[in-house]
Amino acid sequence: MKWLHLFNANFRRDWINLKRYLPNTITMIITMYSIFLLMFFGITVVGDPSTAEQNIQFVIVNYLFWYLAMEVMQGMGWSMAEEARLGTLEQLYMSPLGVTNILLGRIVSTTIYSLGLTGFLLYLSMWTAGTWLPLPILEILPILLFAVLGMIGVSFMIAGLTILIKQVQAFLQILQFVFMALTFVPLSVAPYLAVAPFVKGVDMIREMMVLGVPFSSFTAEDFSILIVTGFFYFAIGIGVFRYCERMAMKKGVLGQY
């Protein structure tokens, strides 16, 4: 029951923030939609007309996963930086549930809201481009689950780094371009990126939605890479976060900004 209360509290917290800072939420959606429009018109004006439709479909999937990756992997870092700035970080450590569990509940809530906004942007982008991608939810969902698991692991790493050095805004801004590269570059061009977090899942979903590759055509190796990378980065993320947490306590900088 305590886990349900934890998730409910974080879910309500995020909902209140979205409503209370509605102009910021709307601006974020407009910004992401504007980025898509720039990509879309760039392809239609400059690109080869014979491959324009498929290129647009690739752009739709890539930019949406870029947005999802930024929201999930950076969300915990921004949250911890804000807690430190407001002086409420130490209050999290007073909870009997533990900071790791609180952050896990928070990132799960953030991911759910981000998936909702991603779905909205997906339909808005397809409507704008006049192209409709297949969306086999039941087949995409298990792949997406392990891709997001890796994202959450990276988010914990960034949160741990934030506890130690506090000011990570510039670092997070640079990471946006790293996430863009990971989502936009297909594995057929850079197969070594399969070991990076979430990349294998994005590539599999992209093939299903754009190229029409059936779920059954993926091999055991594909699913092995997807599952192992997901659990690996999640476990590493938790480990890095706890290590940074111990170092911050040892140096006495946990509650300092």
C-alpha positions as a LaTeX table, in Angstrom:
\begin{tabular}{lrrr}
\hline
Residue & $x$ (\AA) & $y$ (\AA) & $z$ (\AA) \\
\hline
Met1 & 0.00 & 0.00 & 0.00 \\
Lys2 & 2.86 & 2.40 & 0.78 \\
Trp3 & 4.12 & 2.05 & $-2.80$ \\
Leu4 & 0.70 & 2.99 & $-4.09$ \\
His5 & 0.67 & 6.08 & $-1.87$ \\
Leu6 & 4.17 & 6.96 & $-3.04$ \\
Phe7 & 3.25 & 6.74 & $-6.70$ \\
Asn8 & $-0.04$ & 8.59 & $-6.13$ \\
Ala9 & 1.75 & 11.43 & $-4.34$ \\
Asn10 & 4.27 & 11.83 & $-7.16$ \\
Phe11 & 1.58 & 11.52 & $-9.81$ \\
Arg12 & $-0.51$ & 14.24 & $-8.14$ \\
Arg13 & 2.59 & 16.40 & $-7.68$ \\
Asp14 & 3.40 & 16.30 & $-11.39$ \\
Trp15 & $-0.22$ & 16.97 & $-12.32$ \\
Ile16 & $-0.35$ & 20.01 & $-10.03$ \\
Asn17 & 2.90 & 21.34 & $-11.53$ \\
Leu18 & 1.56 & 20.89 & $-15.06$ \\
Lys19 & $-1.61$ & 22.80 & $-14.20$ \\
Arg20 & $-0.02$ & 25.47 & $-12.03$ \\
Tyr21 & 2.66 & 26.22 & $-14.61$ \\
Leu22 & 0.40 & 25.66 & $-17.61$ \\
Pro23 & 2.03 & 28.40 & $-19.75$ \\
Asn24 & 5.36 & 26.59 & $-19.36$ \\
Thr25 & 3.75 & 23.28 & $-20.36$ \\
Ile26 & 2.13 & 24.84 & $-23.43$ \\
Thr27 & 5.39 & 26.55 & $-24.38$ \\
Met28 & 7.24 & 23.23 & $-24.16$ \\
Ile29 & 4.73 & 21.56 & $-26.49$ \\
Ile30 & 4.87 & 24.47 & $-28.95$ \\
Thr31 & 8.67 & 24.36 & $-28.89$ \\
Met32 & 8.83 & 20.65 & $-29.66$ \\
Tyr33 & 6.19 & 21.01 & $-32.37$ \\
Ser34 & 8.14 & 23.92 & $-33.89$ \\
Ile35 & 11.27 & 21.77 & $-34.02$ \\
Phe36 & 9.32 & 19.15 & $-35.95$ \\
Leu37 & 8.01 & 21.80 & $-38.35$ \\
Leu38 & 11.55 & 22.95 & $-39.09$ \\
Met39 & 12.61 & 19.36 & $-39.82$ \\
Phe40 & 9.47 & 18.70 & $-41.84$ \\
Phe41 & 9.78 & 21.77 & $-44.08$ \\
Gly42 & 13.49 & 21.16 & $-44.43$ \\
Ile43 & 12.84 & 17.70 & $-45.86$ \\
Thr44 & 9.98 & 18.81 & $-48.13$ \\
Val45 & 11.90 & 21.78 & $-49.55$ \\
Val46 & 15.46 & 20.45 & $-49.77$ \\
Gly47 & 15.11 & 16.66 & $-49.75$ \\
Asp48 & 14.55 & 14.22 & $-52.59$ \\
Pro49 & 10.79 & 14.10 & $-53.35$ \\
Ser50 & 10.94 & 10.36 & $-54.11$ \\
Thr51 & 12.06 & 9.54 & $-50.55$ \\
Ala52 & 10.46 & 12.50 & $-48.76$ \\
Glu53 & 7.56 & 10.54 & $-47.24$ \\
Gln54 & 9.72 & 7.86 & $-45.67$ \\
Asn55 & 12.22 & 10.47 & $-44.47$ \\
Ile56 & 9.40 & 12.37 & $-42.80$ \\
Gln57 & 8.24 & 9.19 & $-41.09$ \\
Phe58 & 11.76 & 8.60 & $-39.79$ \\
Val59 & 11.89 & 12.18 & $-38.52$ \\
Ile60 & 8.56 & 11.81 & $-36.70$ \\
Val61 & 9.68 & 8.71 & $-34.82$ \\
Asn62 & 13.20 & 9.99 & $-34.14$ \\
Tyr63 & 12.25 & 13.39 & $-32.82$ \\
Leu64 & 9.53 & 11.96 & $-30.58$ \\
Phe65 & 11.97 & 9.53 & $-28.99$ \\
Trp66 & 14.43 & 12.39 & $-28.63$ \\
Tyr67 & 11.79 & 14.30 & $-26.68$ \\
Leu68 & 10.96 & 11.25 & $-24.54$ \\
Ala69 & 14.65 & 10.59 & $-23.83$ \\
Met70 & 15.20 & 14.19 & $-22.74$ \\
Glu71 & 12.18 & 14.19 & $-20.44$ \\
Val72 & 12.96 & 10.86 & $-18.79$ \\
Met73 & 16.76 & 11.00 & $-18.56$ \\
Gln74 & 17.07 & 14.67 & $-17.62$ \\
Gly75 & 13.96 & 14.90 & $-15.44$ \\
Met76 & 15.55 & 13.53 & $-12.30$ \\
Gly77 & 18.62 & 15.74 & $-12.69$ \\
Trp78 & 16.50 & 18.90 & $-13.02$ \\
Ser79 & 14.38 & 17.76 & $-10.07$ \\
Met80 & 17.38 & 17.20 & $-7.78$ \\
Ala81 & 18.94 & 20.51 & $-8.80$ \\
Glu82 & 15.68 & 22.28 & $-7.97$ \\
Glu83 & 15.42 & 20.48 & $-4.60$ \\
Ala84 & 18.97 & 21.57 & $-3.75$ \\
Arg85 & 18.31 & 25.15 & $-4.85$ \\
Leu86 & 15.16 & 25.39 & $-2.75$ \\
Gly87 & 16.86 & 23.79 & 0.25 \\
Thr88 & 14.41 & 20.87 & 0.39 \\
Leu89 & 16.81 & 18.10 & $-0.64$ \\
Glu90 & 17.48 & 17.01 & 2.93 \\
Gln91 & 13.75 & 16.65 & 3.56 \\
Leu92 & 13.69 & 13.81 & 1.04 \\
Tyr93 & 16.21 & 11.94 & 3.18 \\
Met94 & 13.92 & 12.21 & 6.19 \\
Ser95 & 11.30 & 10.03 & 4.51 \\
Pro96 & 11.12 & 6.42 & 5.78 \\
Leu97 & 10.70 & 5.21 & 2.19 \\
Gly98 & 14.20 & 6.31 & 1.20 \\
Val99 & 15.33 & 8.73 & $-1.49$ \\
Thr100 & 15.91 & 6.02 & $-4.11$ \\
Asn101 & 12.31 & 4.83 & $-3.86$ \\
Ile102 & 10.97 & 8.38 & $-3.88$ \\
Leu103 & 12.95 & 9.22 & $-7.02$ \\
Leu104 & 11.86 & 5.97 & $-8.66$ \\
Gly105 & 8.22 & 6.84 & $-8.01$ \\
Arg106 & 8.84 & 10.34 & $-9.32$ \\
Ile107 & 10.50 & 9.20 & $-12.54$ \\
Val108 & 7.76 & 6.63 & $-13.20$ \\
Ser109 & 5.17 & 9.40 & $-12.86$ \\
Thr110 & 7.20 & 11.70 & $-15.11$ \\
Thr111 & 7.54 & 8.94 & $-17.70$ \\
Ile112 & 3.77 & 8.36 & $-17.80$ \\
Tyr113 & 3.08 & 12.05 & $-18.38$ \\
Ser114 & 5.87 & 12.23 & $-20.96$ \\
Leu115 & 4.43 & 9.24 & $-22.83$ \\
Gly116 & 1.05 & 10.99 & $-22.88$ \\
Leu117 & 2.58 & 14.15 & $-24.35$ \\
Thr118 & 4.61 & 12.04 & $-26.78$ \\
Gly119 & 1.41 & 10.39 & $-28.01$ \\
Phe120 & $-0.20$ & 13.81 & $-28.49$ \\
Leu121 & 2.82 & 15.10 & $-30.43$ \\
Leu122 & 2.82 & 11.91 & $-32.51$ \\
Tyr123 & $-0.73$ & 12.42 & $-33.76$ \\
Leu124 & $-0.17$ & 16.14 & $-34.21$ \\
Ser125 & 2.96 & 15.49 & $-36.28$ \\
Met126 & 1.29 & 12.82 & $-38.42$ \\
Trp127 & $-1.68$ & 15.12 & $-39.02$ \\
Thr128 & 0.66 & 17.94 & $-40.04$ \\
Ala129 & 2.70 & 15.74 & $-42.37$ \\
Gly130 & $-0.35$ & 13.97 & $-43.77$ \\
Thr131 & 1.24 & 10.59 & $-43.20$ \\
Trp132 & $-0.07$ & 7.99 & $-40.74$ \\
Leu133 & 2.23 & 5.47 & $-39.15$ \\
Pro134 & 1.08 & 2.08 & $-37.87$ \\
Leu135 & 1.00 & 1.96 & $-34.08$ \\
Pro136 & 0.76 & $-1.66$ & $-32.80$ \\
Ile137 & 0.57 & $-0.73$ & $-29.11$ \\
Leu138 & 0.65 & $-4.29$ & $-27.74$ \\
Glu139 & 3.81 & $-5.09$ & $-29.71$ \\
Ile140 & 5.55 & $-1.76$ & $-29.09$ \\
Leu141 & 4.83 & $-1.69$ & $-25.35$ \\
Pro142 & 7.24 & $-4.48$ & $-24.20$ \\
Ile143 & 10.04 & $-3.04$ & $-26.34$ \\
Leu144 & 9.35 & 0.44 & $-25.02$ \\
Leu145 & 9.38 & $-0.85$ & $-21.44$ \\
Phe146 & 13.00 & $-2.04$ & $-21.62$ \\
Ala147 & 14.07 & 1.06 & $-23.57$ \\
Val148 & 12.60 & 3.27 & $-20.84$ \\
Leu149 & 14.27 & 1.10 & $-18.18$ \\
Gly150 & 17.65 & 2.06 & $-19.61$ \\
Met151 & 16.59 & 5.72 & $-19.70$ \\
Ile152 & 15.67 & 5.58 & $-16.02$ \\
Gly153 & 19.11 & 4.16 & $-15.23$ \\
Val154 & 20.79 & 7.09 & $-16.97$ \\
Ser155 & 18.45 & 9.44 & $-15.10$ \\
Phe156 & 19.69 & 8.03 & $-11.78$ \\
Met157 & 23.29 & 8.60 & $-12.89$ \\
Ile158 & 22.53 & 12.24 & $-13.66$ \\
Ala159 & 20.72 & 12.61 & $-10.33$ \\
Gly160 & 23.76 & 11.26 & $-8.49$ \\
Leu161 & 26.01 & 13.70 & $-10.32$ \\
Thr162 & 23.64 & 16.52 & $-9.39$ \\
Ile163 & 23.90 & 15.67 & $-5.69$ \\
Leu164 & 27.67 & 16.09 & $-5.86$ \\
Ile165 & 28.15 & 19.17 & $-8.05$ \\
Lys166 & 24.68 & 20.80 & $-7.83$ \\
Gln167 & 24.98 & 22.97 & $-10.95$ \\
Val168 & 24.44 & 20.65 & $-13.93$ \\
Gln169 & 22.34 & 22.85 & $-16.21$ \\
Ala170 & 25.07 & 23.31 & $-18.83$ \\
Phe171 & 25.84 & 19.59 & $-18.74$ \\
Leu172 & 22.15 & 18.72 & $-19.27$ \\
Gln173 & 21.95 & 21.09 & $-22.22$ \\
Ile174 & 24.91 & 19.36 & $-23.87$ \\
Leu175 & 23.29 & 15.98 & $-23.24$ \\
Gln176 & 20.33 & 17.02 & $-25.39$ \\
Phe177 & 22.55 & 16.80 & $-28.47$ \\
Val178 & 23.95 & 13.45 & $-27.32$ \\
Phe179 & 20.41 & 12.11 & $-26.98$ \\
Met180 & 19.59 & 13.47 & $-30.44$ \\
Ala181 & 22.52 & 11.56 & $-31.94$ \\
Leu182 & 21.48 & 8.34 & $-30.17$ \\
Thr183 & 17.89 & 8.57 & $-31.42$ \\
Phe184 & 18.51 & 9.82 & $-34.97$ \\
Val185 & 21.40 & 7.54 & $-35.98$ \\
Pro186 & 20.09 & 4.10 & $-37.06$ \\
Leu187 & 21.92 & 0.94 & $-36.02$ \\
Ser188 & 22.42 & 0.04 & $-39.67$ \\
Val189 & 24.83 & 2.99 & $-39.86$ \\
Ala190 & 26.44 & 2.58 & $-36.41$ \\
Pro191 & 25.81 & $-0.99$ & $-35.15$ \\
Tyr192 & 28.10 & $-0.46$ & $-32.12$ \\
Leu193 & 25.47 & 1.90 & $-30.66$ \\
Ala194 & 23.34 & $-1.16$ & $-29.84$ \\
Val195 & 25.05 & $-1.31$ & $-26.45$ \\
Ala196 & 24.07 & 2.29 & $-25.64$ \\
Pro197 & 21.01 & 2.86 & $-23.42$ \\
Phe198 & 17.59 & 2.70 & $-25.15$ \\
Val199 & 19.08 & 2.76 & $-28.69$ \\
Lys200 & 18.19 & $-0.86$ & $-29.52$ \\
Gly201 & 14.58 & $-0.35$ & $-28.42$ \\
Val202 & 14.24 & 2.84 & $-30.47$ \\
Asp203 & 15.67 & 1.10 & $-33.53$ \\
Met204 & 13.25 & $-1.83$ & $-33.21$ \\
Ile205 & 10.21 & 0.42 & $-32.78$ \\
Arg206 & 11.37 & 2.59 & $-35.70$ \\
Glu207 & 11.59 & $-0.45$ & $-37.95$ \\
Met208 & 8.10 & $-1.56$ & $-36.92$ \\
Met209 & 6.46 & 1.84 & $-37.42$ \\
Val210 & 8.30 & 3.09 & $-40.52$ \\
Leu211 & 9.48 & $-0.02$ & $-42.38$ \\
Gly212 & 6.57 & $-2.25$ & $-41.35$ \\
Val213 & 8.84 & $-4.94$ & $-39.86$ \\
Pro214 & 6.66 & $-7.43$ & $-37.94$ \\
Phe215 & 7.32 & $-8.11$ & $-34.27$ \\
Ser216 & 7.92 & $-11.80$ & $-34.98$ \\
Ser217 & 10.82 & $-11.04$ & $-37.31$ \\
Phe218 & 13.09 & $-9.86$ & $-34.52$ \\
Thr219 & 15.61 & $-12.46$ & $-33.42$ \\
Ala220 & 16.51 & $-13.75$ & $-29.97$ \\
Glu221 & 19.70 & $-11.69$ & $-30.25$ \\
Asp222 & 17.66 & $-8.52$ & $-30.75$ \\
Phe223 & 15.60 & $-9.15$ & $-27.63$ \\
Ser224 & 18.66 & $-10.22$ & $-25.65$ \\
Ile225 & 20.44 & $-6.95$ & $-26.41$ \\
Leu226 & 17.28 & $-4.99$ & $-25.60$ \\
Ile227 & 16.68 & $-6.70$ & $-22.24$ \\
Val228 & 20.32 & $-6.89$ & $-21.12$ \\
Thr229 & 21.05 & $-3.23$ & $-21.90$ \\
Gly230 & 17.85 & $-2.15$ & $-20.16$ \\
Phe231 & 18.63 & $-3.98$ & $-16.91$ \\
Phe232 & 22.35 & $-3.18$ & $-17.13$ \\
Tyr233 & 21.92 & 0.59 & $-17.31$ \\
Phe234 & 19.18 & 0.51 & $-14.68$ \\
Ala235 & 21.43 & $-1.38$ & $-12.25$ \\
Ile236 & 24.45 & 0.79 & $-13.05$ \\
Gly237 & 22.33 & 3.90 & $-12.60$ \\
Ile238 & 21.18 & 2.85 & $-9.12$ \\
Gly239 & 24.76 & 1.95 & $-8.19$ \\
Val240 & 26.19 & 5.27 & $-9.41$ \\
Phe241 & 23.46 & 7.22 & $-7.62$ \\
Arg242 & 24.12 & 5.49 & $-4.29$ \\
Tyr243 & 27.87 & 5.94 & $-4.67$ \\
Cys244 & 27.45 & 9.67 & $-5.33$ \\
Glu245 & 25.05 & 9.83 & $-2.40$ \\
Arg246 & 27.65 & 8.32 & $-0.05$ \\
Met247 & 30.35 & 10.63 & $-1.39$ \\
Ala248 & 28.13 & 13.69 & $-0.85$ \\
Met249 & 27.43 & 12.61 & 2.73 \\
Lys250 & 31.11 & 11.93 & 3.34 \\
Lys251 & 32.08 & 15.39 & 2.05 \\
Gly252 & 29.18 & 17.04 & 3.88 \\
Val253 & 27.75 & 18.65 & 0.74 \\
Leu254 & 24.43 & 16.82 & 0.57 \\
Gly255 & 22.30 & 19.74 & 1.70 \\
Gln256 & 24.54 & 22.53 & 0.42 \\
Tyr257 & 23.91 & 24.46 & $-2.78$ \\
\hline
\end{tabular}
